[in-house]
Amino acid sequence: MSEIKPQTQFDLLYQQSREQNNAQILVSALPYAQQLGMVVERVEGDWQFKLPPVKTNIGNPSLPAIHGGAIAGFMSMSAIIYLLMSYDQKCTTQPPKVPKVVDFSVDYVRACRYVDTFATCEVVRQGRKMANVGVRVWQQNSSNVTATARAHYLLS
Amino acid sequence: MSITIDEFRQFFAKRMENKEENHFNLLGFTNLQLDYGTAKMEMPYNELLIGNPDTGIVADGAMMALLDTCCALASATVKENISFSPTLDLRVDHMGLPEANLPLICEAEVYRHTDTVIFTRCSVHQGDTERPVARALVNFTPIDKPIIDTSPDNVKRVVEHGGQA
């Protein structure tokens, strides 16, 4: 790890997040993740992402419900942070960059109510250039799935 | 009885104008153009939405909110009574990196609709329609009880007096 030289402010925060095994540091380094109000926790040995109710994420004030775009954004940011936290640092001497989305597909299976929303990620395949990630979003309990997504990210 | 496309346009414009804290006002959509089966709108560059601090490029999530909203507007206009339907699914291909500091422009159209599904597609560009940065397909499922009240009475109230949609 000492061989990796941080070049930007983001590199520096990334290094800290890995050294301290604290993904929340990455949230503070990514303005959109911070704007959504994302919280990252370590649950049962894996990263779990939380989107607490925040007014600026409301899409339909009369229900109220969270905007589908905010949910999709939460899912994509979760996948990005998940990939950044799981890079094998032994394989590189360059600090990794924020993965770039290539394609993203989300299914909305239930209305996303204005309550705590959780996401878990699974890296289906990580190659040298590309990663395939699945994201699952739920509310109240983990069997109450509100959305699922799959995506490809370019790693560089 | 349905509202007209003009009333719907005014209704959404009013909704974008109010100062209520919600996702629409965070994203600050502008330059809405709306007709039967099509919608076009812009999302100005906003530092709060940056997804990559090294490049300053806006997060793909913010772009998904733009194209979901734009396609939802187009889908609303093809119903017998103009009203929003919930998003069933959304698929985006990113063909290139957008430029930071420029607005993202979304153009959406309904290409088929049945009683159960409204199929829309859109492209996102930054001025050159021949080189979109993203393309997406977004499907909606019409439901009996609209998710936002677009009845003539409520639309009239919002357009005349503002306030919550």
Tab-separated table of C-alpha atoms in Angstrom:
chain	number	residue	atom	x	y	z
A	1	MET	CA	0.000	0.000	0.000
A	2	SER	CA	2.891	2.359	0.742
A	3	GLU	CA	3.876	2.129	-2.939
A	4	ILE	CA	0.634	3.808	-4.044
A	5	LYS	CA	1.173	7.538	-4.284
A	6	PRO	CA	-1.965	9.659	-3.919
A	7	GLN	CA	-2.130	12.384	-6.584
A	8	THR	CA	-5.479	14.017	-5.952
A	9	GLN	CA	-7.602	14.839	-2.922
A	10	PHE	CA	-9.797	11.897	-3.874
A	11	ASP	CA	-6.790	9.530	-3.971
A	12	LEU	CA	-5.871	10.669	-0.470
A	13	LEU	CA	-9.368	10.080	0.918
A	14	TYR	CA	-9.521	6.756	-0.908
A	15	GLN	CA	-6.301	5.658	0.740
A	16	GLN	CA	-7.636	6.671	4.148
A	17	SER	CA	-10.885	4.784	3.586
A	18	ARG	CA	-8.934	1.619	2.769
A	19	GLU	CA	-6.418	1.966	5.589
A	20	GLN	CA	-9.187	2.499	8.133
A	21	ASN	CA	-11.595	0.098	6.370
A	22	ASN	CA	-14.147	2.945	6.544
A	23	ALA	CA	-16.301	3.384	3.419
A	24	GLN	CA	-18.028	6.438	4.899
A	25	ILE	CA	-14.856	8.422	4.102
A	26	LEU	CA	-15.565	7.738	0.414
A	27	VAL	CA	-19.085	9.145	0.771
A	28	SER	CA	-17.577	12.410	1.980
A	29	ALA	CA	-15.276	12.387	-1.075
A	30	LEU	CA	-18.153	11.917	-3.556
A	31	PRO	CA	-20.442	15.010	-3.628
A	32	TYR	CA	-23.474	13.199	-5.113
A	33	ALA	CA	-23.292	10.400	-2.506
A	34	GLN	CA	-23.078	13.037	0.202
A	35	GLN	CA	-25.999	14.995	-1.280
A	36	LEU	CA	-28.189	11.861	-1.240
A	37	GLY	CA	-27.291	11.431	2.439
A	38	MET	CA	-25.844	7.919	2.058
A	39	VAL	CA	-24.539	6.027	5.069
A	40	VAL	CA	-22.273	2.967	4.694
A	41	GLU	CA	-22.139	0.390	7.450
A	42	ARG	CA	-20.336	-2.880	7.989
A	43	VAL	CA	-23.006	-5.553	8.560
A	44	GLU	CA	-22.197	-9.237	8.926
A	45	GLY	CA	-18.821	-8.824	7.283
A	46	ASP	CA	-20.106	-6.967	4.238
A	47	TRP	CA	-20.864	-3.369	3.249
A	48	GLN	CA	-24.475	-2.295	3.639
A	49	PHE	CA	-25.665	1.019	2.248
A	50	LYS	CA	-28.414	3.099	3.834
A	51	LEU	CA	-30.450	5.976	2.432
A	52	PRO	CA	-32.188	7.714	5.344
A	53	PRO	CA	-35.315	9.803	4.543
A	54	VAL	CA	-34.085	13.146	3.207
A	55	LYS	CA	-36.499	15.752	1.841
A	56	THR	CA	-34.417	16.484	-1.248
A	57	ASN	CA	-34.879	12.846	-2.374
A	58	ILE	CA	-38.688	13.040	-2.438
A	59	GLY	CA	-40.216	12.538	-5.879
A	60	ASN	CA	-43.874	12.410	-4.955
A	61	PRO	CA	-44.803	14.613	-1.986
A	62	SER	CA	-48.407	13.370	-1.775
A	63	LEU	CA	-47.569	9.722	-0.899
A	64	PRO	CA	-44.706	10.562	0.004
A	65	ALA	CA	-42.307	8.429	-2.055
A	66	ILE	CA	-38.641	8.644	-2.953
A	67	HIS	CA	-37.867	9.673	-6.551
A	68	GLY	CA	-37.056	6.643	-8.725
A	69	GLY	CA	-34.016	8.522	-9.995
A	70	ALA	CA	-32.732	9.037	-6.458
A	71	ILE	CA	-33.126	5.300	-5.827
A	72	ALA	CA	-31.277	4.467	-9.047
A	73	GLY	CA	-28.586	6.987	-8.091
A	74	PHE	CA	-28.312	5.440	-4.630
A	75	MET	CA	-27.924	1.991	-6.237
A	76	SER	CA	-25.259	3.120	-8.679
A	77	MET	CA	-23.300	4.999	-5.998
A	78	SER	CA	-23.514	1.918	-3.744
A	79	ALA	CA	-22.063	-0.240	-6.538
A	80	ILE	CA	-19.271	2.289	-7.174
A	81	ILE	CA	-18.302	2.504	-3.496
A	82	TYR	CA	-18.547	-1.275	-3.170
A	83	LEU	CA	-16.123	-1.741	-6.087
A	84	LEU	CA	-13.723	0.876	-4.707
A	85	MET	CA	-13.698	-0.832	-1.303
A	86	SER	CA	-13.088	-4.275	-2.794
A	87	TYR	CA	-10.209	-3.509	-5.216
A	88	ASP	CA	-7.281	-5.802	-4.623
A	89	GLN	CA	-4.593	-3.270	-3.804
A	90	LYS	CA	-1.746	-5.725	-4.234
A	91	CYS	CA	-2.389	-5.734	-7.981
A	92	THR	CA	-1.765	-2.064	-8.623
A	93	THR	CA	0.699	0.715	-7.985
A	94	GLN	CA	-1.697	3.437	-9.219
A	95	PRO	CA	-4.507	4.688	-7.019
A	96	PRO	CA	-7.787	3.383	-8.551
A	97	LYS	CA	-10.155	5.877	-10.161
A	98	VAL	CA	-13.908	6.122	-9.702
A	99	PRO	CA	-15.419	3.292	-11.837
A	100	LYS	CA	-17.321	4.579	-14.894
A	101	VAL	CA	-20.778	3.214	-15.578
A	102	VAL	CA	-21.222	1.551	-18.981
A	103	ASP	CA	-24.787	0.348	-18.656
A	104	PHE	CA	-27.316	0.224	-15.854
A	105	SER	CA	-30.650	-1.566	-15.672
A	106	VAL	CA	-33.047	-1.188	-12.767
A	107	ASP	CA	-36.391	-2.875	-12.041
A	108	TYR	CA	-38.761	-1.140	-9.641
A	109	VAL	CA	-40.779	-3.868	-7.988
A	110	ARG	CA	-42.439	-1.868	-5.192
A	111	ALA	CA	-43.057	1.797	-4.437
A	112	CYS	CA	-40.143	3.247	-2.495
A	113	ARG	CA	-41.668	4.786	0.590
A	114	TYR	CA	-40.198	7.660	2.554
A	115	VAL	CA	-38.437	5.484	5.142
A	116	ASP	CA	-34.913	4.072	5.622
A	117	THR	CA	-33.847	2.315	2.428
A	118	PHE	CA	-31.048	-0.258	2.285
A	119	ALA	CA	-28.859	-1.644	-0.489
A	120	THR	CA	-26.514	-4.611	-0.746
A	121	CYS	CA	-24.173	-5.323	-3.644
A	122	GLU	CA	-22.710	-8.394	-5.251
A	123	VAL	CA	-19.776	-8.377	-7.651
A	124	VAL	CA	-20.825	-11.051	-10.145
A	125	ARG	CA	-17.599	-10.853	-12.124
A	126	GLN	CA	-14.617	-8.577	-11.959
A	127	GLY	CA	-12.240	-8.705	-14.889
A	128	ARG	CA	-9.239	-6.492	-15.537
A	129	LYS	CA	-11.258	-3.820	-17.341
A	130	MET	CA	-14.883	-4.437	-16.517
A	131	ALA	CA	-16.958	-5.385	-13.502
A	132	ASN	CA	-20.519	-6.703	-13.407
A	133	VAL	CA	-22.375	-5.742	-10.218
A	134	GLY	CA	-25.822	-6.612	-8.897
A	135	VAL	CA	-27.621	-4.338	-6.427
A	136	ARG	CA	-30.636	-5.170	-4.279
A	137	VAL	CA	-32.682	-2.517	-2.477
A	138	TRP	CA	-35.125	-3.184	0.328
A	139	GLN	CA	-37.165	-1.441	3.030
A	140	GLN	CA	-38.319	-2.597	6.487
A	141	ASN	CA	-36.754	-6.051	6.078
A	142	SER	CA	-34.422	-7.679	3.616
A	143	SER	CA	-37.142	-9.826	2.039
A	144	ASN	CA	-39.204	-6.732	1.151
A	145	VAL	CA	-37.297	-5.913	-2.046
A	146	THR	CA	-38.245	-2.574	-3.628
A	147	ALA	CA	-35.766	-2.522	-6.527
A	148	THR	CA	-33.029	-4.576	-8.141
A	149	ALA	CA	-30.351	-3.516	-10.606
A	150	ARG	CA	-27.465	-4.890	-12.626
A	151	ALA	CA	-24.703	-2.820	-14.126
A	152	HIS	CA	-21.353	-2.850	-15.869
A	153	TYR	CA	-18.559	-0.544	-14.738
A	154	LEU	CA	-15.320	0.265	-16.475
A	155	LEU	CA	-12.400	0.088	-14.074
A	156	SER	CA	-9.362	2.282	-14.612
B	1	MET	CA	-62.337	14.431	-18.052
B	2	SER	CA	-58.716	15.218	-18.853
B	3	ILE	CA	-56.637	18.335	-18.613
B	4	THR	CA	-55.167	19.675	-21.856
B	5	ILE	CA	-51.494	19.426	-22.776
B	6	ASP	CA	-51.170	23.184	-22.105
B	7	GLU	CA	-52.591	22.806	-18.610
B	8	PHE	CA	-50.271	19.860	-17.969
B	9	ARG	CA	-47.267	21.912	-19.128
B	10	GLN	CA	-48.258	24.782	-16.817
B	11	PHE	CA	-48.881	22.355	-13.955
B	12	PHE	CA	-45.402	20.869	-14.190
B	13	ALA	CA	-43.760	24.260	-14.734
B	14	LYS	CA	-45.466	25.498	-11.541
B	15	ARG	CA	-44.269	22.407	-9.741
B	16	MET	CA	-40.692	23.138	-10.810
B	17	GLU	CA	-41.084	26.751	-9.667
B	18	ASN	CA	-42.142	26.156	-6.075
B	19	LYS	CA	-39.520	26.319	-3.389
B	20	GLU	CA	-40.505	23.068	-1.677
B	21	GLU	CA	-37.576	20.792	-0.798
B	22	ASN	CA	-37.775	17.806	-3.119
B	23	HIS	CA	-35.751	15.958	-5.735
B	24	PHE	CA	-37.067	18.056	-8.653
B	25	ASN	CA	-35.914	21.276	-7.064
B	26	LEU	CA	-32.537	19.779	-6.206
B	27	LEU	CA	-31.984	18.857	-9.866
B	28	GLY	CA	-33.441	22.169	-11.124
B	29	PHE	CA	-34.830	21.024	-14.491
B	30	THR	CA	-35.317	23.825	-17.041
B	31	ASN	CA	-36.543	24.498	-20.597
B	32	LEU	CA	-39.375	21.987	-20.547
B	33	GLN	CA	-40.970	21.268	-23.918
B	34	LEU	CA	-43.943	18.969	-23.952
B	35	ASP	CA	-46.267	17.618	-26.588
B	36	TYR	CA	-48.410	14.523	-27.039
B	37	GLY	CA	-45.964	11.611	-26.836
B	38	THR	CA	-42.764	13.659	-26.477
B	39	ALA	CA	-40.907	15.620	-23.813
B	40	LYS	CA	-37.636	17.525	-23.708
B	41	MET	CA	-35.922	19.103	-20.730
B	42	GLU	CA	-32.515	20.119	-19.378
B	43	MET	CA	-30.616	19.620	-16.169
B	44	PRO	CA	-28.108	22.422	-15.492
B	45	TYR	CA	-24.630	21.543	-14.260
B	46	ASN	CA	-24.575	21.438	-10.458
B	47	GLU	CA	-21.526	20.780	-8.264
B	48	LEU	CA	-23.715	19.040	-5.672
B	49	LEU	CA	-24.324	16.270	-8.217
B	50	ILE	CA	-20.686	15.474	-9.021
B	51	GLY	CA	-20.034	11.735	-9.147
B	52	ASN	CA	-16.329	11.894	-9.919
B	53	PRO	CA	-14.393	14.574	-8.025
B	54	ASP	CA	-11.320	14.140	-10.267
B	55	THR	CA	-13.226	15.066	-13.439
B	56	GLY	CA	-16.160	17.102	-12.062
B	57	ILE	CA	-18.582	14.984	-14.104
B	58	VAL	CA	-22.124	14.663	-12.759
B	59	ALA	CA	-23.107	11.248	-11.296
B	60	ASP	CA	-24.969	8.845	-13.568
B	61	GLY	CA	-27.629	8.738	-10.852
B	62	ALA	CA	-28.561	12.379	-11.443
B	63	MET	CA	-28.766	11.627	-15.168
B	64	MET	CA	-31.093	8.696	-14.424
B	65	ALA	CA	-33.376	11.038	-12.450
B	66	LEU	CA	-33.429	13.387	-15.458
B	67	LEU	CA	-34.310	10.692	-17.970
B	68	ASP	CA	-36.824	8.978	-15.674
B	69	THR	CA	-38.642	12.296	-15.174
B	70	CYS	CA	-38.490	13.242	-18.865
B	71	CYS	CA	-39.825	9.845	-19.992
B	72	ALA	CA	-42.506	9.969	-17.263
B	73	LEU	CA	-43.724	13.309	-18.649
B	74	ALA	CA	-43.879	11.913	-22.197
B	75	SER	CA	-45.702	8.799	-20.942
B	76	ALA	CA	-48.279	10.871	-19.070
B	77	THR	CA	-49.431	12.579	-22.274
B	78	VAL	CA	-50.501	9.416	-24.114
B	79	LYS	CA	-53.119	8.423	-21.565
B	80	GLU	CA	-56.787	9.167	-22.119
B	81	ASN	CA	-56.682	11.312	-18.999
B	82	ILE	CA	-53.230	12.896	-18.746
B	83	SER	CA	-51.578	11.445	-15.628
B	84	PHE	CA	-48.308	9.963	-14.375
B	85	SER	CA	-47.707	6.217	-14.153
B	86	PRO	CA	-45.081	4.532	-11.969
B	87	THR	CA	-41.788	3.453	-13.561
B	88	LEU	CA	-41.596	-0.292	-14.128
B	89	ASP	CA	-37.980	-0.431	-15.262
B	90	LEU	CA	-35.221	1.726	-16.673
B	91	ARG	CA	-32.214	0.721	-18.789
B	92	VAL	CA	-29.409	3.124	-19.700
B	93	ASP	CA	-26.411	2.768	-22.020
B	94	HIS	CA	-23.646	5.316	-21.523
B	95	MET	CA	-21.868	5.808	-24.831
B	96	GLY	CA	-19.437	8.478	-23.710
B	97	LEU	CA	-18.483	10.733	-20.870
B	98	PRO	CA	-20.441	13.965	-20.682
B	99	GLU	CA	-18.543	17.200	-20.329
B	100	ALA	CA	-18.555	18.777	-16.906
B	101	ASN	CA	-19.978	22.327	-16.702
B	102	LEU	CA	-22.491	21.784	-19.521
B	103	PRO	CA	-26.189	21.041	-19.035
B	104	LEU	CA	-27.546	17.601	-19.924
B	105	ILE	CA	-30.444	17.693	-22.395
B	106	CYS	CA	-32.917	14.826	-22.481
B	107	GLU	CA	-35.310	14.138	-25.365
B	108	ALA	CA	-37.921	11.448	-24.761
B	109	GLU	CA	-40.670	9.834	-26.804
B	110	VAL	CA	-43.324	7.196	-26.374
B	111	TYR	CA	-42.812	4.583	-29.091
B	112	ARG	CA	-45.626	2.193	-28.200
B	113	HIS	CA	-48.300	1.983	-25.571
B	114	THR	CA	-50.871	-0.558	-24.539
B	115	ASP	CA	-53.359	-0.686	-21.675
B	116	THR	CA	-50.717	-2.250	-19.432
B	117	VAL	CA	-47.344	-0.798	-20.482
B	118	ILE	CA	-46.144	2.529	-21.891
B	119	PHE	CA	-42.812	2.070	-23.711
B	120	THR	CA	-40.600	5.147	-23.883
B	121	ARG	CA	-37.074	5.823	-25.094
B	122	CYS	CA	-34.818	8.817	-24.776
B	123	SER	CA	-31.398	10.158	-25.528
B	124	VAL	CA	-29.260	12.498	-23.459
B	125	HIS	CA	-26.890	14.908	-25.197
B	126	GLN	CA	-25.135	18.194	-24.600
B	127	GLY	CA	-26.127	20.076	-27.743
B	128	ASP	CA	-25.120	17.647	-30.512
B	129	THR	CA	-28.087	15.315	-31.034
B	130	GLU	CA	-25.919	13.119	-33.316
B	131	ARG	CA	-23.596	12.302	-30.411
B	132	PRO	CA	-25.717	11.400	-27.401
B	133	VAL	CA	-23.833	10.609	-24.193
B	134	ALA	CA	-26.539	8.156	-23.179
B	135	ARG	CA	-29.608	6.357	-24.464
B	136	ALA	CA	-32.289	4.773	-22.336
B	137	LEU	CA	-35.471	2.721	-22.447
B	138	VAL	CA	-37.983	3.381	-19.682
B	139	ASN	CA	-41.245	1.472	-19.246
B	140	PHE	CA	-44.245	2.599	-17.220
B	141	THR	CA	-47.295	0.727	-15.927
B	142	PRO	CA	-50.536	2.715	-15.928
B	143	ILE	CA	-52.536	2.273	-12.722
B	144	ASP	CA	-56.118	3.211	-11.845
B	145	LYS	CA	-55.210	5.580	-9.066
B	146	PRO	CA	-52.757	8.156	-10.466
B	147	ILE	CA	-49.627	8.700	-8.350
B	148	ILE	CA	-49.937	12.480	-8.674
B	149	ASP	CA	-53.295	14.265	-8.741
B	150	THR	CA	-53.667	15.683	-12.266
B	151	SER	CA	-57.438	16.063	-12.092
B	152	PRO	CA	-58.743	19.273	-13.720
B	153	ASP	CA	-59.646	20.731	-10.304
B	154	ASN	CA	-56.234	20.137	-8.737
B	155	VAL	CA	-54.326	21.281	-11.834
B	156	LYS	CA	-56.386	24.492	-11.914
B	157	ARG	CA	-55.659	25.071	-8.224
B	158	VAL	CA	-51.906	24.527	-8.613
B	159	VAL	CA	-51.613	26.620	-11.797
B	160	GLU	CA	-53.589	29.531	-10.326
B	161	HIS	CA	-52.396	29.524	-6.756
B	162	GLY	CA	-49.127	27.557	-6.812
B	163	GLY	CA	-48.503	25.473	-3.716
B	164	GLN	CA	-48.004	21.749	-3.426
B	165	ALA	CA	-48.817	19.619	-6.424
